[in-house]
PDB file of C-alpha atoms in Angstrom:
ATOM      1  CA  ALA A   1    -155.382  21.042  26.577  1.00  0.00           C
ATOM      2  CA  VAL A   2    -151.720  21.122  27.669  1.00  0.00           C
ATOM      3  CA  THR A   3    -151.932  24.874  28.209  1.00  0.00           C
ATOM      4  CA  ALA A   4    -155.055  24.647  30.106  1.00  0.00           C
ATOM      5  CA  ALA A   5    -153.658  22.025  32.308  1.00  0.00           C
ATOM      6  CA  LEU A   6    -150.524  24.201  32.972  1.00  0.00           C
ATOM      7  CA  ALA A   7    -152.649  27.284  33.728  1.00  0.00           C
ATOM      8  CA  ALA A   8    -154.644  25.059  36.273  1.00  0.00           C
ATOM      9  CA  ASP A   9    -151.367  23.752  37.792  1.00  0.00           C
ATOM     10  CA  PHE A  10    -150.167  27.394  38.292  1.00  0.00           C
ATOM     11  CA  SER A  11    -153.531  28.522  39.533  1.00  0.00           C
ATOM     12  CA  ALA A  12    -153.144  31.118  36.786  1.00  0.00           C
ATOM     13  CA  ALA A  13    -154.738  32.411  33.557  1.00  0.00           C
ATOM     14  CA  PHE A  14    -153.614  31.123  30.355  1.00  0.00           C
ATOM     15  CA  THR A  15    -152.161  34.551  29.376  1.00  0.00           C
ATOM     16  CA  GLU A  16    -149.990  34.590  32.465  1.00  0.00           C
ATOM     17  CA  LEU A  17    -148.121  31.308  31.571  1.00  0.00           C
ATOM     18  CA  PRO A  18    -145.206  32.936  29.605  1.00  0.00           C
ATOM     19  CA  GLN A  19    -144.488  35.208  32.506  1.00  0.00           C
ATOM     20  CA  LEU A  20    -144.631  32.358  34.976  1.00  0.00           C
ATOM     21  CA  VAL A  21    -142.367  30.240  32.866  1.00  0.00           C
ATOM     22  CA  GLY A  22    -139.920  33.141  32.589  1.00  0.00           C
ATOM     23  CA  LYS A  23    -139.904  33.423  36.254  1.00  0.00           C
ATOM     24  CA  LEU A  24    -139.423  29.679  36.756  1.00  0.00           C
ATOM     25  CA  ARG A  25    -136.204  29.866  34.422  1.00  0.00           C
ATOM     26  CA  THR A  26    -134.763  32.728  36.458  1.00  0.00           C
ATOM     27  CA  ASP A  27    -135.357  31.026  39.723  1.00  0.00           C
ATOM     28  CA  LEU A  28    -133.757  27.934  38.233  1.00  0.00           C
ATOM     29  CA  ARG A  29    -130.612  29.717  37.087  1.00  0.00           C
ATOM     30  CA  GLU A  30    -130.390  31.392  40.459  1.00  0.00           C
ATOM     31  CA  ALA A  31    -130.703  28.143  42.326  1.00  0.00           C
ATOM     32  CA  GLN A  32    -128.197  26.464  39.974  1.00  0.00           C
ATOM     33  CA  LYS A  33    -125.623  29.275  40.584  1.00  0.00           C
ATOM     34  CA  ALA A  34    -126.167  29.080  44.417  1.00  0.00           C
ATOM     35  CA  LEU A  35    -125.747  25.237  44.287  1.00  0.00           C
ATOM     36  CA  LYS A  36    -122.463  25.653  42.284  1.00  0.00           C
ATOM     37  CA  GLU A  37    -121.202  28.195  44.926  1.00  0.00           C
ATOM     38  CA  ALA A  38    -122.129  25.749  47.837  1.00  0.00           C
ATOM     39  CA  GLN A  39    -120.445  22.803  46.139  1.00  0.00           C
ATOM     40  CA  ALA A  40    -117.249  24.960  45.739  1.00  0.00           C
ATOM     41  CA  ALA A  41    -117.301  25.830  49.389  1.00  0.00           C
ATOM     42  CA  LEU A  42    -117.928  22.377  50.354  1.00  0.00           C
ATOM     43  CA  ALA A  43    -114.845  21.330  48.290  1.00  0.00           C
ATOM     44  CA  VAL A  44    -112.682  23.758  50.241  1.00  0.00           C
ATOM     45  CA  TYR A  45    -113.824  22.359  53.619  1.00  0.00           C
ATOM     46  CA  GLY A  46    -113.674  18.830  52.380  1.00  0.00           C
ATOM     47  CA  ALA A  47    -110.080  19.211  51.031  1.00  0.00           C
ATOM     48  CA  ALA A  48    -109.066  20.792  54.370  1.00  0.00           C
ATOM     49  CA  ASP A  49    -110.413  17.949  56.138  1.00  0.00           C
ATOM     50  CA  LEU A  50    -108.785  15.371  54.007  1.00  0.00           C
ATOM     51  CA  ILE A  51    -105.374  17.279  54.122  1.00  0.00           C
ATOM     52  CA  GLN A  52    -105.587  17.100  58.007  1.00  0.00           C
ATOM     53  CA  GLN A  53    -105.839  13.294  57.624  1.00  0.00           C
ATOM     54  CA  ALA A  54    -102.859  13.016  55.130  1.00  0.00           C
ATOM     55  CA  GLU A  55    -100.347  10.505  56.076  1.00  0.00           C
ATOM     56  CA  ALA A  56     -96.584  11.619  55.891  1.00  0.00           C
ATOM     57  CA  HIS A  57     -94.216   9.721  53.818  1.00  0.00           C
ATOM     58  CA  GLY A  58     -90.946  11.564  53.804  1.00  0.00           C
ATOM     59  CA  SER A  59     -91.503  14.851  51.978  1.00  0.00           C
ATOM     60  CA  VAL A  60     -94.785  13.837  50.532  1.00  0.00           C
ATOM     61  CA  ARG A  61     -98.150  13.648  52.352  1.00  0.00           C
ATOM     62  CA  LEU A  62    -100.610  11.067  50.993  1.00  0.00           C
ATOM     63  CA  ILE A  63    -104.393  10.788  51.051  1.00  0.00           C
ATOM     64  CA  ARG A  64    -105.977   7.402  50.047  1.00  0.00           C
ATOM     65  CA  ARG A  65    -109.621   7.150  50.421  1.00  0.00           C
ATOM     66  CA  VAL A  66    -112.712   5.401  49.223  1.00  0.00           C
ATOM     67  CA  LEU A  67    -115.686   7.790  49.380  1.00  0.00           C
ATOM     68  CA  GLU A  68    -119.012   5.875  49.326  1.00  0.00           C
ATOM     69  CA  GLY A  69    -122.211   7.765  48.215  1.00  0.00           C
ATOM     70  CA  ARG A  70    -120.410  10.689  46.683  1.00  0.00           C
ATOM     71  CA  ASP A  71    -120.862  12.341  43.470  1.00  0.00           C
ATOM     72  CA  PRO A  72    -117.815  11.855  41.251  1.00  0.00           C
ATOM     73  CA  ALA A  73    -117.854  15.342  39.913  1.00  0.00           C
ATOM     74  CA  ASN A  74    -117.729  16.496  43.553  1.00  0.00           C
ATOM     75  CA  VAL A  75    -114.962  14.095  44.285  1.00  0.00           C
ATOM     76  CA  ARG A  76    -113.047  15.626  41.455  1.00  0.00           C
ATOM     77  CA  ALA A  77    -113.494  19.162  42.625  1.00  0.00           C
ATOM     78  CA  LEU A  78    -112.291  17.911  46.035  1.00  0.00           C
ATOM     79  CA  ALA A  79    -109.099  16.394  44.791  1.00  0.00           C
ATOM     80  CA  SER A  80    -108.503  19.541  42.562  1.00  0.00           C
ATOM     81  CA  LYS A  81    -108.719  21.757  45.666  1.00  0.00           C
ATOM     82  CA  ALA A  82    -106.658  19.487  47.732  1.00  0.00           C
ATOM     83  CA  ILE A  83    -103.588  19.412  45.389  1.00  0.00           C
ATOM     84  CA  GLU A  84    -103.376  23.130  45.626  1.00  0.00           C
ATOM     85  CA  THR A  85    -101.606  22.134  48.834  1.00  0.00           C
ATOM     86  CA  PRO A  86     -97.767  21.574  48.103  1.00  0.00           C
ATOM     87  CA  GLY A  87     -96.500  18.126  48.818  1.00  0.00           C
ATOM     88  CA  LEU A  88     -99.629  16.142  48.376  1.00  0.00           C
ATOM     89  CA  VAL A  89    -100.728  13.038  46.622  1.00  0.00           C
ATOM     90  CA  VAL A  90    -104.427  12.063  46.481  1.00  0.00           C
ATOM     91  CA  LEU A  91    -105.835   8.830  45.579  1.00  0.00           C
ATOM     92  CA  LEU A  92    -109.550   8.625  45.739  1.00  0.00           C
ATOM     93  CA  GLY A  93    -112.177   6.065  44.710  1.00  0.00           C
ATOM     94  CA  VAL A  94    -116.021   6.135  44.409  1.00  0.00           C
ATOM     95  CA  PRO A  95    -117.530   2.685  44.398  1.00  0.00           C
ATOM     96  CA  GLY A  96    -120.547   2.142  42.152  1.00  0.00           C
ATOM     97  CA  ALA A  97    -121.454   1.190  38.550  1.00  0.00           C
ATOM     98  CA  PRO A  98    -119.216   2.400  37.363  1.00  0.00           C
ATOM     99  CA  ALA A  99    -116.696   2.868  39.924  1.00  0.00           C
ATOM    100  CA  HIS A 100    -114.776   6.163  39.695  1.00  0.00           C
ATOM    101  CA  VAL A 101    -110.904   6.725  40.408  1.00  0.00           C
ATOM    102  CA  ILE A 102    -109.250  10.033  40.787  1.00  0.00           C
ATOM    103  CA  VAL A 103    -105.440  10.357  41.258  1.00  0.00           C
ATOM    104  CA  ALA A 104    -103.725  13.655  41.563  1.00  0.00           C
ATOM    105  CA  ARG A 105    -100.570  15.257  42.866  1.00  0.00           C
ATOM    106  CA  SER A 106     -99.419  18.736  43.765  1.00  0.00           C
ATOM    107  CA  GLY A 107     -97.319  20.626  41.226  1.00  0.00           C
ATOM    108  CA  ASP A 108     -94.119  20.190  43.414  1.00  0.00           C
ATOM    109  CA  VAL A 109     -94.458  16.382  43.655  1.00  0.00           C
ATOM    110  CA  PRO A 110     -92.917  14.351  40.851  1.00  0.00           C
ATOM    111  CA  GLY A 111     -94.828  11.545  39.192  1.00  0.00           C
ATOM    112  CA  ASP A 112     -97.022  10.756  36.245  1.00  0.00           C
ATOM    113  CA  MET A 113    -100.685  10.336  37.400  1.00  0.00           C
ATOM    114  CA  PRO A 114    -101.992   8.590  34.208  1.00  0.00           C
ATOM    115  CA  THR A 115     -99.401   5.847  34.971  1.00  0.00           C
ATOM    116  CA  VAL A 116    -100.621   5.532  38.570  1.00  0.00           C
ATOM    117  CA  LEU A 117    -104.275   5.457  37.273  1.00  0.00           C
ATOM    118  CA  ARG A 118    -103.350   2.648  34.855  1.00  0.00           C
ATOM    119  CA  THR A 119    -102.036   0.626  37.772  1.00  0.00           C
ATOM    120  CA  VAL A 120    -105.201   1.219  39.694  1.00  0.00           C
ATOM    121  CA  LEU A 121    -107.548   0.364  36.702  1.00  0.00           C
ATOM    122  CA  ALA A 122    -105.627  -2.635  35.671  1.00  0.00           C
ATOM    123  CA  ALA A 123    -106.233  -4.050  39.353  1.00  0.00           C
ATOM    124  CA  LEU A 124    -110.017  -3.290  38.805  1.00  0.00           C
ATOM    125  CA  GLY A 125    -110.055  -4.814  35.280  1.00  0.00           C
ATOM    126  CA  SER A 126    -110.404  -1.602  33.335  1.00  0.00           C
ATOM    127  CA  GLU A 127    -108.538   0.602  30.974  1.00  0.00           C
ATOM    128  CA  LYS A 128    -110.959   3.538  30.802  1.00  0.00           C
ATOM    129  CA  GLY A 129    -109.248   6.745  31.849  1.00  0.00           C
ATOM    130  CA  GLY A 130    -106.405   9.192  31.385  1.00  0.00           C
ATOM    131  CA  GLY A 131    -105.363  12.637  32.284  1.00  0.00           C
ATOM    132  CA  ARG A 132    -102.587  15.040  32.734  1.00  0.00           C
ATOM    133  CA  PRO A 133     -99.263  14.446  34.443  1.00  0.00           C
ATOM    134  CA  ASP A 134    -100.726  15.983  37.752  1.00  0.00           C
ATOM    135  CA  PHE A 135    -104.254  14.750  37.388  1.00  0.00           C
ATOM    136  CA  ALA A 136    -105.910  11.532  36.084  1.00  0.00           C
ATOM    137  CA  GLN A 137    -109.339  10.026  36.333  1.00  0.00           C
ATOM    138  CA  GLY A 138    -110.965   6.871  35.080  1.00  0.00           C
ATOM    139  CA  THR A 139    -113.787   4.276  35.515  1.00  0.00           C
ATOM    140  CA  ALA A 140    -114.040   0.665  36.223  1.00  0.00           C
ATOM    141  CA  PRO A 141    -116.798  -1.720  36.010  1.00  0.00           C
ATOM    142  CA  GLU A 142    -118.952  -2.132  39.207  1.00  0.00           C
ATOM    143  CA  THR A 143    -116.520  -2.325  42.274  1.00  0.00           C
ATOM    144  CA  THR A 144    -116.767  -3.006  45.753  1.00  0.00           C
ATOM    145  CA  VAL A 145    -115.261  -0.737  48.469  1.00  0.00           C
ATOM    146  CA  GLU A 146    -113.058  -3.571  49.317  1.00  0.00           C
ATOM    147  CA  ALA A 147    -111.735  -3.843  45.712  1.00  0.00           C
ATOM    148  CA  LEU A 148    -111.194  -0.071  45.372  1.00  0.00           C
ATOM    149  CA  GLU A 149    -109.222  -0.007  48.615  1.00  0.00           C
ATOM    150  CA  ALA A 150    -106.917  -2.663  47.454  1.00  0.00           C
ATOM    151  CA  ALA A 151    -106.322  -1.126  44.174  1.00  0.00           C
ATOM    152  CA  LEU A 152    -105.613   2.232  45.691  1.00  0.00           C
ATOM    153  CA  LEU A 153    -103.141   0.484  48.158  1.00  0.00           C
ATOM    154  CA  VAL A 154    -101.416  -0.720  44.954  1.00  0.00           C
ATOM    155  CA  ALA A 155    -101.330   2.811  43.709  1.00  0.00           C
ATOM    156  CA  GLU A 156    -100.014   4.132  46.896  1.00  0.00           C
ATOM    157  CA  SER A 157     -97.076   1.662  46.750  1.00  0.00           C
ATOM    158  CA  ALA A 158     -96.325   2.732  43.162  1.00  0.00           C
ATOM    159  CA  VAL A 159     -96.359   6.378  44.155  1.00  0.00           C
ATOM    160  CA  LEU A 160     -94.080   5.781  47.212  1.00  0.00           C
ATOM    161  CA  GLN A 161     -91.579   3.601  45.247  1.00  0.00           C
ATOM    162  CA  ALA A 162     -91.352   6.354  42.352  1.00  0.00           C
TER     163      ALA A 162
END
């Protein structure tokens, strides 16, 4: 019954189903690869746009943004790409349930991003996160744009005082 329904959906003979499914798998892999390449290109352009908007604070340029409606995985890629630029600190938040926070710095900028992340998460009532000295991420319960902006501002102060 299931195979007959599939054959009808594909307007194909029952014996052609394995070949059609194989083609669908190949098409899906190709589409996934193309999507991944497009997302990587988008991260490059998005990072360049953010870097243009970075605010100078002495020898460090800082980006603090809340990015509504964005996929946290894409925001992580954006932060990773941005910190390839020397002298940069990135503080990003994605509101939602859960909210996501990404804090990162270029290799030439001193500081411990997990410590900065804990500052942000504490302001949001969470402890869920961690990372490396140059890149940390975490989540918080459902958080508004305003709450994220305030928490990232606290993080900015902590980074600039370090």
